[in-house]
């Protein structure tokens, strides 16, 4: 029930706090655990101090490569570091803020289209590149 996931994250965050995890729910090809991290110190620990200890792994890459490509979002280790170095200057607060606004707008469009088409297949490329 992915449509309930945002509410479920809020419920679990109230129950367990700002950092919690569990088994990957109902996603074929992804076995293992996920972490839900909001605490700034924990985010720094995962993304900066101990990044090599938190990898996505081959199952994640195999499942999401068609959607996310071979870049920073699916890579680990030295390949991730190379992508990170190249893209680090592209990320600023203003850019991330405007990107979040565009992303939210596109998600609303996708949700509306999905419901209009009776939950059948829709062409995401058409939406993303309008």
PDB file of C-alpha atoms in Angstrom:
ATOM      1  CA  UNK A   1       0.000   0.000   0.000  1.00  0.00           C
ATOM      2  CA  UNK A   2       2.447   2.614  -1.223  1.00  0.00           C
ATOM      3  CA  UNK A   3      -0.211   5.324  -1.247  1.00  0.00           C
ATOM      4  CA  UNK A   4      -0.223   5.162   2.574  1.00  0.00           C
ATOM      5  CA  UNK A   5       3.583   5.283   2.906  1.00  0.00           C
ATOM      6  CA  UNK A   6       3.909   9.026   3.740  1.00  0.00           C
ATOM      7  CA  UNK A   7       1.365   8.757   6.547  1.00  0.00           C
ATOM      8  CA  UNK A   8       2.977   5.546   7.746  1.00  0.00           C
ATOM      9  CA  UNK A   9       6.379   7.291   7.906  1.00  0.00           C
ATOM     10  CA  UNK A  10       4.880  10.043  10.060  1.00  0.00           C
ATOM     11  CA  UNK A  11       3.240   7.468  12.355  1.00  0.00           C
ATOM     12  CA  UNK A  12       6.441   5.448  12.724  1.00  0.00           C
ATOM     13  CA  UNK A  13       8.506   8.598  13.309  1.00  0.00           C
ATOM     14  CA  UNK A  14       6.203   9.575  16.165  1.00  0.00           C
ATOM     15  CA  UNK A  15       6.528   6.078  17.593  1.00  0.00           C
ATOM     16  CA  UNK A  16      10.300   5.500  17.121  1.00  0.00           C
ATOM     17  CA  UNK A  17      11.792   8.976  16.840  1.00  0.00           C
ATOM     18  CA  UNK A  18      13.857  10.733  14.196  1.00  0.00           C
ATOM     19  CA  UNK A  19      15.819   7.653  13.061  1.00  0.00           C
ATOM     20  CA  UNK A  20      14.366   4.186  12.536  1.00  0.00           C
ATOM     21  CA  UNK A  21      14.456   1.340  10.058  1.00  0.00           C
ATOM     22  CA  UNK A  22      12.899  -1.895   9.002  1.00  0.00           C
ATOM     23  CA  UNK A  23      12.608  -4.499   6.295  1.00  0.00           C
ATOM     24  CA  UNK A  24      11.929  -3.344   2.749  1.00  0.00           C
ATOM     25  CA  UNK A  25       8.158  -3.629   2.231  1.00  0.00           C
ATOM     26  CA  UNK A  26       6.712  -5.366  -0.844  1.00  0.00           C
ATOM     27  CA  UNK A  27       9.425  -4.364  -3.322  1.00  0.00           C
ATOM     28  CA  UNK A  28      10.539  -7.169  -5.613  1.00  0.00           C
ATOM     29  CA  UNK A  29      14.298  -7.350  -5.926  1.00  0.00           C
ATOM     30  CA  UNK A  30      15.124  -5.333  -2.822  1.00  0.00           C
ATOM     31  CA  UNK A  31      15.960  -7.510   0.104  1.00  0.00           C
ATOM     32  CA  UNK A  32      17.327  -6.177   3.313  1.00  0.00           C
ATOM     33  CA  UNK A  33      16.749  -3.079   5.355  1.00  0.00           C
ATOM     34  CA  UNK A  34      15.964   0.579   4.901  1.00  0.00           C
ATOM     35  CA  UNK A  35      16.746   3.491   7.186  1.00  0.00           C
ATOM     36  CA  UNK A  36      14.486   6.485   7.728  1.00  0.00           C
ATOM     37  CA  UNK A  37      16.781   9.240   8.964  1.00  0.00           C
ATOM     38  CA  UNK A  38      15.805  12.785   9.922  1.00  0.00           C
ATOM     39  CA  UNK A  39      18.302  13.577  12.669  1.00  0.00           C
ATOM     40  CA  UNK A  40      21.067  15.848  11.279  1.00  0.00           C
ATOM     41  CA  UNK A  41      23.875  14.075  13.152  1.00  0.00           C
ATOM     42  CA  UNK A  42      22.751  10.710  11.783  1.00  0.00           C
ATOM     43  CA  UNK A  43      22.450  12.082   8.236  1.00  0.00           C
ATOM     44  CA  UNK A  44      26.017  13.446   8.502  1.00  0.00           C
ATOM     45  CA  UNK A  45      27.217  10.087   9.853  1.00  0.00           C
ATOM     46  CA  UNK A  46      25.664   8.201   6.926  1.00  0.00           C
ATOM     47  CA  UNK A  47      26.362  10.614   4.070  1.00  0.00           C
ATOM     48  CA  UNK A  48      29.733  11.995   5.134  1.00  0.00           C
ATOM     49  CA  UNK A  49      31.568  10.347   8.024  1.00  0.00           C
ATOM     50  CA  UNK A  50      30.812   6.674   7.248  1.00  0.00           C
ATOM     51  CA  UNK A  51      29.409   6.669   3.737  1.00  0.00           C
ATOM     52  CA  UNK A  52      31.276   3.499   2.720  1.00  0.00           C
ATOM     53  CA  UNK A  53      29.351   1.510   5.355  1.00  0.00           C
ATOM     54  CA  UNK A  54      25.977   2.326   3.760  1.00  0.00           C
ATOM     55  CA  UNK A  55      25.800   0.975   0.234  1.00  0.00           C
ATOM     56  CA  UNK A  56      22.900   0.453  -2.121  1.00  0.00           C
ATOM     57  CA  UNK A  57      24.181  -2.805  -3.524  1.00  0.00           C
ATOM     58  CA  UNK A  58      23.605  -4.779  -6.717  1.00  0.00           C
ATOM     59  CA  UNK A  59      19.909  -5.516  -6.087  1.00  0.00           C
ATOM     60  CA  UNK A  60      19.105  -1.798  -5.807  1.00  0.00           C
ATOM     61  CA  UNK A  61      21.154  -0.974  -8.917  1.00  0.00           C
ATOM     62  CA  UNK A  62      19.515  -3.747 -10.927  1.00  0.00           C
ATOM     63  CA  UNK A  63      16.015  -2.702  -9.903  1.00  0.00           C
ATOM     64  CA  UNK A  64      16.419   1.066 -10.372  1.00  0.00           C
ATOM     65  CA  UNK A  65      18.977   1.379 -13.204  1.00  0.00           C
ATOM     66  CA  UNK A  66      16.292   1.804 -15.906  1.00  0.00           C
ATOM     67  CA  UNK A  67      14.689   4.627 -13.932  1.00  0.00           C
ATOM     68  CA  UNK A  68      17.767   6.299 -12.403  1.00  0.00           C
ATOM     69  CA  UNK A  69      20.543   5.432 -14.862  1.00  0.00           C
ATOM     70  CA  UNK A  70      24.105   4.664 -13.756  1.00  0.00           C
ATOM     71  CA  UNK A  71      24.815   7.918 -11.944  1.00  0.00           C
ATOM     72  CA  UNK A  72      25.010   9.132  -8.381  1.00  0.00           C
ATOM     73  CA  UNK A  73      21.634   7.747  -7.284  1.00  0.00           C
ATOM     74  CA  UNK A  74      22.510   4.097  -7.915  1.00  0.00           C
ATOM     75  CA  UNK A  75      26.298   3.980  -7.547  1.00  0.00           C
ATOM     76  CA  UNK A  76      28.459   3.101  -4.553  1.00  0.00           C
ATOM     77  CA  UNK A  77      32.102   3.561  -3.542  1.00  0.00           C
ATOM     78  CA  UNK A  78      34.601   5.205  -5.881  1.00  0.00           C
ATOM     79  CA  UNK A  79      32.046   5.610  -8.681  1.00  0.00           C
ATOM     80  CA  UNK A  80      29.685   7.434  -6.308  1.00  0.00           C
ATOM     81  CA  UNK A  81      32.548   9.650  -5.093  1.00  0.00           C
ATOM     82  CA  UNK A  82      33.396  10.578  -8.674  1.00  0.00           C
ATOM     83  CA  UNK A  83      29.771  11.484  -9.417  1.00  0.00           C
ATOM     84  CA  UNK A  84      29.535  13.380  -6.130  1.00  0.00           C
ATOM     85  CA  UNK A  85      32.640  15.442  -6.900  1.00  0.00           C
ATOM     86  CA  UNK A  86      31.291  16.373 -10.334  1.00  0.00           C
ATOM     87  CA  UNK A  87      27.841  17.343  -9.054  1.00  0.00           C
ATOM     88  CA  UNK A  88      28.718  18.931  -5.687  1.00  0.00           C
ATOM     89  CA  UNK A  89      28.843  22.467  -7.082  1.00  0.00           C
ATOM     90  CA  UNK A  90      25.435  22.058  -8.680  1.00  0.00           C
ATOM     91  CA  UNK A  91      23.617  21.825  -5.344  1.00  0.00           C
ATOM     92  CA  UNK A  92      22.727  25.007  -3.501  1.00  0.00           C
ATOM     93  CA  UNK A  93      19.822  25.769  -1.185  1.00  0.00           C
ATOM     94  CA  UNK A  94      18.087  27.941  -3.781  1.00  0.00           C
ATOM     95  CA  UNK A  95      18.509  25.326  -6.498  1.00  0.00           C
ATOM     96  CA  UNK A  96      17.254  22.548  -4.230  1.00  0.00           C
ATOM     97  CA  UNK A  97      14.285  24.675  -3.144  1.00  0.00           C
ATOM     98  CA  UNK A  98      13.239  25.440  -6.730  1.00  0.00           C
ATOM     99  CA  UNK A  99      13.834  21.829  -7.764  1.00  0.00           C
ATOM    100  CA  UNK A 100      11.620  20.646  -4.905  1.00  0.00           C
ATOM    101  CA  UNK A 101       8.851  22.962  -6.080  1.00  0.00           C
ATOM    102  CA  UNK A 102       9.049  21.670  -9.652  1.00  0.00           C
ATOM    103  CA  UNK A 103       9.184  18.066  -8.428  1.00  0.00           C
ATOM    104  CA  UNK A 104       6.101  18.564  -6.261  1.00  0.00           C
ATOM    105  CA  UNK A 105       4.258  20.103  -9.205  1.00  0.00           C
ATOM    106  CA  UNK A 106       5.171  17.147 -11.440  1.00  0.00           C
ATOM    107  CA  UNK A 107       4.086  14.681  -8.750  1.00  0.00           C
ATOM    108  CA  UNK A 108       0.695  16.381  -8.563  1.00  0.00           C
ATOM    109  CA  UNK A 109       0.405  16.087 -12.362  1.00  0.00           C
ATOM    110  CA  UNK A 110       1.330  12.396 -12.240  1.00  0.00           C
ATOM    111  CA  UNK A 111      -1.144  11.684  -9.447  1.00  0.00           C
ATOM    112  CA  UNK A 112      -3.960  13.452 -11.319  1.00  0.00           C
ATOM    113  CA  UNK A 113      -3.151  11.624 -14.566  1.00  0.00           C
ATOM    114  CA  UNK A 114      -2.944   8.290 -12.787  1.00  0.00           C
ATOM    115  CA  UNK A 115      -6.417   8.767 -11.308  1.00  0.00           C
ATOM    116  CA  UNK A 116      -7.840  10.082 -14.602  1.00  0.00           C
ATOM    117  CA  UNK A 117      -6.577   6.963 -16.385  1.00  0.00           C
ATOM    118  CA  UNK A 118      -8.105   4.562 -13.852  1.00  0.00           C
ATOM    119  CA  UNK A 119      -4.736   3.600 -12.377  1.00  0.00           C
ATOM    120  CA  UNK A 120      -3.435   2.192 -15.682  1.00  0.00           C
ATOM    121  CA  UNK A 121      -0.067   2.764 -17.322  1.00  0.00           C
ATOM    122  CA  UNK A 122       0.868   6.377 -18.093  1.00  0.00           C
ATOM    123  CA  UNK A 123       3.766   7.894 -20.075  1.00  0.00           C
ATOM    124  CA  UNK A 124       6.033   9.526 -17.487  1.00  0.00           C
ATOM    125  CA  UNK A 125       8.488  10.830 -20.086  1.00  0.00           C
ATOM    126  CA  UNK A 126       5.733  12.961 -21.572  1.00  0.00           C
ATOM    127  CA  UNK A 127       5.097  14.542 -18.160  1.00  0.00           C
ATOM    128  CA  UNK A 128       8.740  15.032 -17.163  1.00  0.00           C
ATOM    129  CA  UNK A 129       9.813  16.665 -20.406  1.00  0.00           C
ATOM    130  CA  UNK A 130       6.901  19.056 -20.964  1.00  0.00           C
TER     131      UNK A 130
END
